mmCIF file of C-alpha atoms and ligand atoms in Angstrom:
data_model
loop_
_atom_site.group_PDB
_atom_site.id
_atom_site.type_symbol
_atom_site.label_atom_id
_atom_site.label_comp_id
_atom_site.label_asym_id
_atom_site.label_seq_id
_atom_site.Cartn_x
_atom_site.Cartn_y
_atom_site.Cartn_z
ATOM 1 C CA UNK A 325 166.120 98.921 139.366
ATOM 2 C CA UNK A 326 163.466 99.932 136.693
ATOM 3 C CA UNK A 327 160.025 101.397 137.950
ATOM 4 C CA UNK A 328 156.434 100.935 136.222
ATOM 5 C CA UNK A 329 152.877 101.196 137.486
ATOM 6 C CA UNK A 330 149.675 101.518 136.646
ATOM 7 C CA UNK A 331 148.110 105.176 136.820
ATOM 8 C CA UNK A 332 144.195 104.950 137.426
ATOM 9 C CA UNK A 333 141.833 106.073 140.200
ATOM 10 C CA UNK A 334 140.601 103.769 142.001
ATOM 11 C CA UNK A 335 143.081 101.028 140.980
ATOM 12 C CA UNK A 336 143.474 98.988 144.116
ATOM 13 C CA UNK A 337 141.520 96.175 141.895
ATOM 14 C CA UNK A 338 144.268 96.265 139.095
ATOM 15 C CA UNK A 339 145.852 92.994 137.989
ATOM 16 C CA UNK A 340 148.434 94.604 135.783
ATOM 17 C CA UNK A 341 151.489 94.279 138.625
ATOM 18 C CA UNK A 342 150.819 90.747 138.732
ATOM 19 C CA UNK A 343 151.064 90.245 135.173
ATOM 20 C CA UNK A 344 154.135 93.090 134.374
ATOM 21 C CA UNK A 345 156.066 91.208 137.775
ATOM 22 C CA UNK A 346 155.861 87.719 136.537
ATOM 23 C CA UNK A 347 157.137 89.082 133.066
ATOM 24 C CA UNK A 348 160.026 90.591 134.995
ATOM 25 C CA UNK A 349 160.810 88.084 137.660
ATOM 26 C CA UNK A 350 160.595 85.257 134.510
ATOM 27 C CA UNK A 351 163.681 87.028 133.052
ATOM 28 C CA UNK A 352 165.426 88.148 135.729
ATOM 29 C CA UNK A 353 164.769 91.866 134.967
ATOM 30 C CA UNK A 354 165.547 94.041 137.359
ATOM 31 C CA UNK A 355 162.100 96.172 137.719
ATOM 32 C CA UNK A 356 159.211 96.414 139.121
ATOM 33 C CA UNK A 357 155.724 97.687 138.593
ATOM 34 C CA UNK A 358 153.568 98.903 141.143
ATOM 35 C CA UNK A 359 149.935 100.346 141.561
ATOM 36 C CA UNK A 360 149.867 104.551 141.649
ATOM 37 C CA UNK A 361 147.033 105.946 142.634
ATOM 38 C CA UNK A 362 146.553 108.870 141.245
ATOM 39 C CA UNK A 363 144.523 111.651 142.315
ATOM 40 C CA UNK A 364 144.897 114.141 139.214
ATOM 41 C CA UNK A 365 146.115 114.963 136.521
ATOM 42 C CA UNK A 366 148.106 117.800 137.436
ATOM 43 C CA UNK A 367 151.812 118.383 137.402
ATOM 44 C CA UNK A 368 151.743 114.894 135.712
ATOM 45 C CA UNK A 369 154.605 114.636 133.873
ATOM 46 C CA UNK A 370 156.728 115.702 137.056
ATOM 47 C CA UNK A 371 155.358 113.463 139.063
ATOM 48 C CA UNK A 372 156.829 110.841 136.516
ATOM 49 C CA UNK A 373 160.211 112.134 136.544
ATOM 50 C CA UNK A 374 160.431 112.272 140.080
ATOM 51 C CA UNK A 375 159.688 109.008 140.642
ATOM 52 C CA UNK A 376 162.212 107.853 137.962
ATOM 53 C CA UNK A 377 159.328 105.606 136.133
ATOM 54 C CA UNK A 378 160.408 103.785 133.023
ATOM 55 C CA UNK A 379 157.062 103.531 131.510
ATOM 56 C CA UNK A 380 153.225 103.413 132.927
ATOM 57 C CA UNK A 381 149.370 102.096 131.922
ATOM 58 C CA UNK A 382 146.952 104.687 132.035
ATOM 59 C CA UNK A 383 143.533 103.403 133.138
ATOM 60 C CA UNK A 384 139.937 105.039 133.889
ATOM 61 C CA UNK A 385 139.905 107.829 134.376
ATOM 62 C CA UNK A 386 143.073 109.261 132.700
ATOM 63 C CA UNK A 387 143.437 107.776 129.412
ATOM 64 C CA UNK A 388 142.190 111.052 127.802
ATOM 65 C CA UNK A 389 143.832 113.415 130.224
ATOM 66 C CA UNK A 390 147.267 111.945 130.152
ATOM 67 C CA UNK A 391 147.777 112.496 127.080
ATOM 68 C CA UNK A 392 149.020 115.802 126.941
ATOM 69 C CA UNK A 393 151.853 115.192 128.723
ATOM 70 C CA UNK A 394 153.277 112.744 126.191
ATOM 71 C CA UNK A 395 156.031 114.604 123.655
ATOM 72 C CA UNK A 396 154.499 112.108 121.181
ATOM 73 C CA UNK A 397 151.835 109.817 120.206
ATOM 74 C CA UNK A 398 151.831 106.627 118.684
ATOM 75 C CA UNK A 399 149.632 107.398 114.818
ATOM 76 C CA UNK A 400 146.771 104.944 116.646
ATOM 77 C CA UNK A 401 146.928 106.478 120.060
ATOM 78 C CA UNK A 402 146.358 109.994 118.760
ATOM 79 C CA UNK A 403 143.803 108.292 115.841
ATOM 80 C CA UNK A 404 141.496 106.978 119.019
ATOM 81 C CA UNK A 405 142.522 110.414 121.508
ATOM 82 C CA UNK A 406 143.640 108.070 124.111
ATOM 83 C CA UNK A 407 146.558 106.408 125.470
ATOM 84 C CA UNK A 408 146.846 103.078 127.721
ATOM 85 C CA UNK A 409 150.317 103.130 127.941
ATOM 86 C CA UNK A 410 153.468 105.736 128.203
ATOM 87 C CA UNK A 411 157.376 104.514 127.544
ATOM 88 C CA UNK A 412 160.423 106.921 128.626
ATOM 89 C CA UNK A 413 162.849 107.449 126.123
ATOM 90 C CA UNK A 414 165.461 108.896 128.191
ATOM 91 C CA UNK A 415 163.609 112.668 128.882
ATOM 92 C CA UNK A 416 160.699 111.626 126.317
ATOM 93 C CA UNK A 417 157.625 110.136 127.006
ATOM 94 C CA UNK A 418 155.557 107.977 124.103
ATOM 95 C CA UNK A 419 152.605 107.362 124.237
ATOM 96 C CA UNK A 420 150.614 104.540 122.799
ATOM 97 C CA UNK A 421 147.100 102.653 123.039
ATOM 98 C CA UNK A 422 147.317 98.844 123.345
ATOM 99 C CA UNK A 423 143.549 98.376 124.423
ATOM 100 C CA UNK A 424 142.996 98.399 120.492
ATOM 101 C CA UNK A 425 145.429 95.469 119.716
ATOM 102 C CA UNK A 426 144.561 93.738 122.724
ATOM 103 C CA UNK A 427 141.000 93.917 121.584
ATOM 104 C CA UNK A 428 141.817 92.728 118.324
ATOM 105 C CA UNK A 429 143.717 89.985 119.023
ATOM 106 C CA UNK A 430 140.724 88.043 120.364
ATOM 107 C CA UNK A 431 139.003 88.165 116.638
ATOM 108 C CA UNK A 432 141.709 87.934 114.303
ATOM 109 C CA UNK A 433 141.143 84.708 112.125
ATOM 110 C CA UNK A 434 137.289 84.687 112.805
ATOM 111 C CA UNK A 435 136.496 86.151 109.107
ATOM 112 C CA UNK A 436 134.350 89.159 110.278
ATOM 113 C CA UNK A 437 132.766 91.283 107.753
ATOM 114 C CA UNK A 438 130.817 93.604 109.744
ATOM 115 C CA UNK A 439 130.587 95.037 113.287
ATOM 116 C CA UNK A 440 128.524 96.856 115.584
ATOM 117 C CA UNK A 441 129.602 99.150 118.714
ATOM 118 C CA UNK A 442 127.230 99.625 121.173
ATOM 119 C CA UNK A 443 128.708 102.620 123.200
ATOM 120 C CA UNK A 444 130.707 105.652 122.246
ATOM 121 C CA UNK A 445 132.843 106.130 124.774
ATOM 122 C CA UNK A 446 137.013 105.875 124.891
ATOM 123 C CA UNK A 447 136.638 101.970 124.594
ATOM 124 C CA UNK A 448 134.505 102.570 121.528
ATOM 125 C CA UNK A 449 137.180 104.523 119.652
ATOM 126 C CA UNK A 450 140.373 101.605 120.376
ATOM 127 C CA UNK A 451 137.404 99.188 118.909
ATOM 128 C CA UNK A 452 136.267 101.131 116.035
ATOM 129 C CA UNK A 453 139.561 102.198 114.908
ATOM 130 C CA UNK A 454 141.251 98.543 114.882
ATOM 131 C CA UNK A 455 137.936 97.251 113.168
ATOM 132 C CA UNK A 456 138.425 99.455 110.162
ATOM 133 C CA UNK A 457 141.854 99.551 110.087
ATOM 134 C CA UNK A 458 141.395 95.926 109.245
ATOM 135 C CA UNK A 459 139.070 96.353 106.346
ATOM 136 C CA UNK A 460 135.868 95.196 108.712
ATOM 137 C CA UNK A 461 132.842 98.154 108.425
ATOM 138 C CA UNK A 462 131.529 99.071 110.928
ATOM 139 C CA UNK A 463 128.746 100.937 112.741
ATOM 140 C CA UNK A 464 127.897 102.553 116.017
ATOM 141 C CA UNK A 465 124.940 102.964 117.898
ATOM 142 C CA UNK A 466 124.648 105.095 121.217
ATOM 143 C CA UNK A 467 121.817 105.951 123.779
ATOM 144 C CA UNK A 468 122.717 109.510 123.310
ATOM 145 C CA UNK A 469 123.775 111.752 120.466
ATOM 146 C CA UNK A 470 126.376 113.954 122.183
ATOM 147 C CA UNK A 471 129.227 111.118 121.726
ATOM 148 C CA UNK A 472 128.446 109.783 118.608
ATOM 149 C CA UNK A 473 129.459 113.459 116.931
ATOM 150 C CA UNK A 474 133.536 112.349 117.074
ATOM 151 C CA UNK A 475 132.274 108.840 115.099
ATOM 152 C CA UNK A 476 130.353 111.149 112.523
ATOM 153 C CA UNK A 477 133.021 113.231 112.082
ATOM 154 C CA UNK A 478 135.650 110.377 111.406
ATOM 155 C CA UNK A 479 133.184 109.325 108.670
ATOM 156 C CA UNK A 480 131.367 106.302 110.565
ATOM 157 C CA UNK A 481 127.751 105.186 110.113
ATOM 158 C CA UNK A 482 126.352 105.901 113.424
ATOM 159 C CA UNK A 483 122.551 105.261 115.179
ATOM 160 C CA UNK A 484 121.058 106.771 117.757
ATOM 161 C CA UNK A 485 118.618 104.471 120.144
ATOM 162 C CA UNK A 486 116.173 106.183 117.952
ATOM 163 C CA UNK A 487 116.706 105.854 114.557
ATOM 164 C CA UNK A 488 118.366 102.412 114.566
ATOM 165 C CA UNK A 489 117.115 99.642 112.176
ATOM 166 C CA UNK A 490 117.915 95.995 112.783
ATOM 167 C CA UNK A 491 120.672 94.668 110.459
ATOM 168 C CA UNK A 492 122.818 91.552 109.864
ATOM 169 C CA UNK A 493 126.264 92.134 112.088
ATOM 170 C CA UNK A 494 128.763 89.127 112.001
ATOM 171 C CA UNK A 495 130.178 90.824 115.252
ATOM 172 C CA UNK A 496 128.157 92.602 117.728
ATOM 173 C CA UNK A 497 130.596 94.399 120.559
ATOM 174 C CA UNK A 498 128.934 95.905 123.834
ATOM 175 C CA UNK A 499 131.486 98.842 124.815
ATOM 176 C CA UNK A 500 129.128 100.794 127.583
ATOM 177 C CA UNK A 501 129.364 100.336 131.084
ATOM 178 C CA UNK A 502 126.113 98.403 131.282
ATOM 179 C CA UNK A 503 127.642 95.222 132.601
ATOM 180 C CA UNK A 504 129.110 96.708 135.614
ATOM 181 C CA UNK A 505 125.598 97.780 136.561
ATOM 182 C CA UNK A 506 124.081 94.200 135.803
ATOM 183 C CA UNK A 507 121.699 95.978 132.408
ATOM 184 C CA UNK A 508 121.282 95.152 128.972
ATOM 185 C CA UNK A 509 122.624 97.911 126.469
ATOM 186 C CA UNK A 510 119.420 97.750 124.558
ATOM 187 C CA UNK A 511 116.680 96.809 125.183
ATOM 188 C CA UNK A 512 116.099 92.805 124.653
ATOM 189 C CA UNK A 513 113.961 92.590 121.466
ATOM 190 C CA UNK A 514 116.630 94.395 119.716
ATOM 191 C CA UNK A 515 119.493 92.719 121.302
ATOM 192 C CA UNK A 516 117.291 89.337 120.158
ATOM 193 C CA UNK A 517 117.294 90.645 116.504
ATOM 194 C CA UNK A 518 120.623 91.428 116.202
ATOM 195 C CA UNK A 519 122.010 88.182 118.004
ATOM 196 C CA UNK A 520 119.974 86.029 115.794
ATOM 197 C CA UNK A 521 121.933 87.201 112.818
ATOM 198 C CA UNK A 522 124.940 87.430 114.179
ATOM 199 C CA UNK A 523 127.843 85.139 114.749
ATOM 200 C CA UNK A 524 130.343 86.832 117.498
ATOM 201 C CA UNK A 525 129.639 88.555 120.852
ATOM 202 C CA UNK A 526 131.839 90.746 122.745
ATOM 203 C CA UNK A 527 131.477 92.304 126.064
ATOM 204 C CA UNK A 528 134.915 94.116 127.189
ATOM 205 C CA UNK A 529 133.476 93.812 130.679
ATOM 206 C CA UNK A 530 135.616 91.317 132.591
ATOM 207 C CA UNK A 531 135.538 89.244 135.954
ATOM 208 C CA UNK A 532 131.441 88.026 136.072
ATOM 209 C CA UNK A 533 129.193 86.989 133.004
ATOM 210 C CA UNK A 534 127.124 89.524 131.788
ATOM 211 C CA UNK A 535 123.222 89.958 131.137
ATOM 212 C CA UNK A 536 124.783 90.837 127.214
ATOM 213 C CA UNK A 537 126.630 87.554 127.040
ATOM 214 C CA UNK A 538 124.362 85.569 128.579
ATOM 215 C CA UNK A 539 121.703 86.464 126.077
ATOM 216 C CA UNK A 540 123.898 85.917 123.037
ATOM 217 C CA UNK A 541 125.125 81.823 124.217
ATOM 218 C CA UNK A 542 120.925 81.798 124.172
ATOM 219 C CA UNK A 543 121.080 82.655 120.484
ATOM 220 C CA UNK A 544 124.358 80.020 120.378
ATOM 221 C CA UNK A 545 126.882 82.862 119.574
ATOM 222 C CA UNK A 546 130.390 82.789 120.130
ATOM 223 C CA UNK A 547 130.596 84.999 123.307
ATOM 224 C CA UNK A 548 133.999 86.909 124.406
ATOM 225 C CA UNK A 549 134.360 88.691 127.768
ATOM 226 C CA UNK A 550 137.105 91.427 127.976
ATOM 227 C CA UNK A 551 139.629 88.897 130.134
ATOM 228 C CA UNK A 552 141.654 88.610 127.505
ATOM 229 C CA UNK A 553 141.734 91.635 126.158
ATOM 230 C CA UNK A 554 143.074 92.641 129.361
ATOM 231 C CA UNK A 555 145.648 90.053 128.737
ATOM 232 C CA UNK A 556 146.693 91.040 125.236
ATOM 233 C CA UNK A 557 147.045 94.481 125.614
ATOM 234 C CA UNK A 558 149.269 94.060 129.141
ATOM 235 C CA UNK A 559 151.581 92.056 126.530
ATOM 236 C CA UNK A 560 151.610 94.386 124.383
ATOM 237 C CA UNK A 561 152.587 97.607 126.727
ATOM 238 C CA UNK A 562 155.331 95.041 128.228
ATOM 239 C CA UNK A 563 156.725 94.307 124.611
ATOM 240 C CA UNK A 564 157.294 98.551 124.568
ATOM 241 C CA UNK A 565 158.524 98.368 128.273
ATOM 242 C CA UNK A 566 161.566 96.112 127.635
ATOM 243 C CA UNK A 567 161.674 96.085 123.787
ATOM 244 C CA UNK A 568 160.970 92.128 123.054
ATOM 245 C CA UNK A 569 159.139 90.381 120.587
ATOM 246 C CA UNK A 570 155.653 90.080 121.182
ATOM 247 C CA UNK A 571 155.726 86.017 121.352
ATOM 248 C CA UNK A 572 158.310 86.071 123.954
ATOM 249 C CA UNK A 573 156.418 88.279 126.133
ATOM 250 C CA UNK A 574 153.082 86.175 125.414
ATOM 251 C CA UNK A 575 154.406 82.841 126.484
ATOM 252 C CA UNK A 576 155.274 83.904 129.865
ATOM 253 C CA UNK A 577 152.355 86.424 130.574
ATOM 254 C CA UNK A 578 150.202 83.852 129.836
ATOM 255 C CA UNK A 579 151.260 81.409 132.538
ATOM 256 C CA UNK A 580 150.167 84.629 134.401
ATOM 257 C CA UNK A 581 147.072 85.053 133.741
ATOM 258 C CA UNK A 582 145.738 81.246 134.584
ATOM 259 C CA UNK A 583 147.552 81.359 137.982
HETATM 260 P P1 LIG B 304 133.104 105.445 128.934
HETATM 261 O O1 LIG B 304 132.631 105.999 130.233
HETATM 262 O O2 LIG B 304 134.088 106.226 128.137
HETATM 263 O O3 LIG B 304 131.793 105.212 127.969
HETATM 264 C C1 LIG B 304 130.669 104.546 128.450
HETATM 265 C C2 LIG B 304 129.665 104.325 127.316
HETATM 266 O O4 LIG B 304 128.666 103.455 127.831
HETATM 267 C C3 LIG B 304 128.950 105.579 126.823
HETATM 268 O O5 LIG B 304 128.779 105.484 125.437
HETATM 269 C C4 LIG B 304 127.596 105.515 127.545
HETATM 270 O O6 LIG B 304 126.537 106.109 126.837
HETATM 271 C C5 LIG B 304 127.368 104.021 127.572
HETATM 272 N N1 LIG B 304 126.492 103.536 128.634
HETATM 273 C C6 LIG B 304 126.733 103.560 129.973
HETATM 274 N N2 LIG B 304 125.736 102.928 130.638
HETATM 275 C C7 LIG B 304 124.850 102.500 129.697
HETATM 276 C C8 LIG B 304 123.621 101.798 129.754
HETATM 277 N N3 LIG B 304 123.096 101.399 130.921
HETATM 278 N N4 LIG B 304 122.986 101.530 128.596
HETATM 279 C C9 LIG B 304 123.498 101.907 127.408
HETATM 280 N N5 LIG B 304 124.675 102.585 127.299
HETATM 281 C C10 LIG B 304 125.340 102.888 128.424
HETATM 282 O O7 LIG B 304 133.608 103.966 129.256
HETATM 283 P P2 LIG B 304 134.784 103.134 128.574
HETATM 284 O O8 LIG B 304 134.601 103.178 127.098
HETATM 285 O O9 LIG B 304 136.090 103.546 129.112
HETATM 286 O O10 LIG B 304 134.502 101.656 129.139
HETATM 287 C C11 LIG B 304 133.366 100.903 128.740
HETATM 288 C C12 LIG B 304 133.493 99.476 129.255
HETATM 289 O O11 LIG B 304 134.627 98.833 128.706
HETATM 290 C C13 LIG B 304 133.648 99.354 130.768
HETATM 291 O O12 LIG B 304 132.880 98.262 131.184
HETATM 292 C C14 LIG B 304 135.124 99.061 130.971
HETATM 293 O O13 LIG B 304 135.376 98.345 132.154
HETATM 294 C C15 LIG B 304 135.387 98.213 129.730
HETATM 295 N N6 LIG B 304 136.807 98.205 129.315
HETATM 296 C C16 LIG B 304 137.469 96.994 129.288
HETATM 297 C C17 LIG B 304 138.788 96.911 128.899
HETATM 298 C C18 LIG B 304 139.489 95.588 128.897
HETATM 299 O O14 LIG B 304 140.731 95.557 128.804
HETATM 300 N N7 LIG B 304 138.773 94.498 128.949
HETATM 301 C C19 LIG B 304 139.548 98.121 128.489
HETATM 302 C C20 LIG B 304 138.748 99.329 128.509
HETATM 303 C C21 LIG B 304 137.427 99.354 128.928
HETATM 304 P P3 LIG B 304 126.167 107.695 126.988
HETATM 305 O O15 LIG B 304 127.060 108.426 126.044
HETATM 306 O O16 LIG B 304 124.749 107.746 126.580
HETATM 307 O O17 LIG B 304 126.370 108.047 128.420
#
């Protein structure tokens, strides 16, 4: 039988067995995936072996530290400096990022020109690198200026609280942990500017409606939570677990997710 889980600390709230075991059970696969808590980093990669894992997802707070103990990176994964997901290739591990994709695949076909990123933090990079990898500018803004210096350095336009000036955004994404502690991440005039120019909102905080979202159906904007992004990138890693097309996976995760 093949092994998977979930790395992340905590993780007892993960959905990603439920979603990677109805994959398998749907096609009689003989694996299973399983929630690891994981206290640290160290000795990682024998920790893997002895287990006999087939592959993993990497969630908060190791999607930065893990990486290390891949022998490669996927171009994107080392492009954003994290990974979401590792595949065993006999004594190799891969790594990859699927948060990116499985953000993306939520806007695809909306005809965005422009973005905003509120937040600079690991999220922020999967979102700003899939944005201008398909041809949509964007910019960045951040409460503080320490993590905005790896945006400036890979050549984006990037505001501090500060020095921001309201501008037209057809897609404005909130990528801080704000949600989780019920705040806005800006204050509301601006957010109130910016959403009544825009056309899209995105909060990659899943599982309640947030203060961010709620504002932006106000301004009647398309508003996205991160549920599905969730969805689409747990497709995504199982499509490099077991080597299937993306579409098969799809159609049976998705029965999944609405159970
Ligand atoms: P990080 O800890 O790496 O970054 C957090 C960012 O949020 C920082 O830029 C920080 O700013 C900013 N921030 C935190 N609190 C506030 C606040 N009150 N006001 C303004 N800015 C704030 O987090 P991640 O990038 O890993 O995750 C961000 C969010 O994305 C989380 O809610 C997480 O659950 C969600 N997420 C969802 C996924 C999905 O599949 N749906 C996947 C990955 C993440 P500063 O630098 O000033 O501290």
């Amino acid at each position: 039988m093949k092994l998977y889980c979930v790395f992340g600390n905590p993780i007892s709230h993960s959905k990603s067995p439920l979603l990677h075991n109805y994959v398998f059970n749907a096609l009689n696969i003989d694996a299973r995936y399983i929630r690891f808590h994981l206290e640290s980093s160290e000795n990682f990669r024998e920790l893997f072996f002895e287990y006999g894992f087939s592959g993993a997802n990497i969630t908060i707070p190791f999607k930065e530290k893990l990486m290390c103990y891949c022998d490669s990176l996927h171009p994107l994964a080392k492009k954003i400096n994290a990974i979401n997901t590792i595949v065993r290739e006999d004594s190799k591990l891969i790594g990859y990022n699927t948060d990116a994709m499985g953000f993306y695949k939520n806007i695809e076909n909306k005809n965005i020109k422009n973005a905003l990123i509120i937040g600079a933090g690991g999220s922020a990079k999967a979102v700003a690198w899939i944005l201008i990898d398909n041809g949509i500018e964007t910019c960045i803004i951040n409460r503080s200026l320490e993590k905005l210096e790896y945006f400036k350095k890979a050549g984006f336009m990037c505001f501090s609280s500060d020095d921001f000036k309201i501008s037209k955004y057809d897609l404005i994404v909130n990528a801080t942990s704000s949600s989780i502690n019920n705040m806005l991440p800006l204050p509301k005039e601006t957010l109130d500017a910016l959403f009544s120019q825009s056309k899209i909102a995105f909060d990659l905080m899943y599982g309640k409606t947030s203060l961010f979202l709620e504002l932006a159906k106000k301004h009647n904007l398309i508003a996205i939570d991160g549920s599905k992004m969730l969805l689409y990138q747990a497709i995504d890693a199982n499509r490099l677990f077991l080597k299937l097309p993306y579409e098969k996976i799809a159609k049976i995760m998705n029965k999944a997710y609405y159970l």
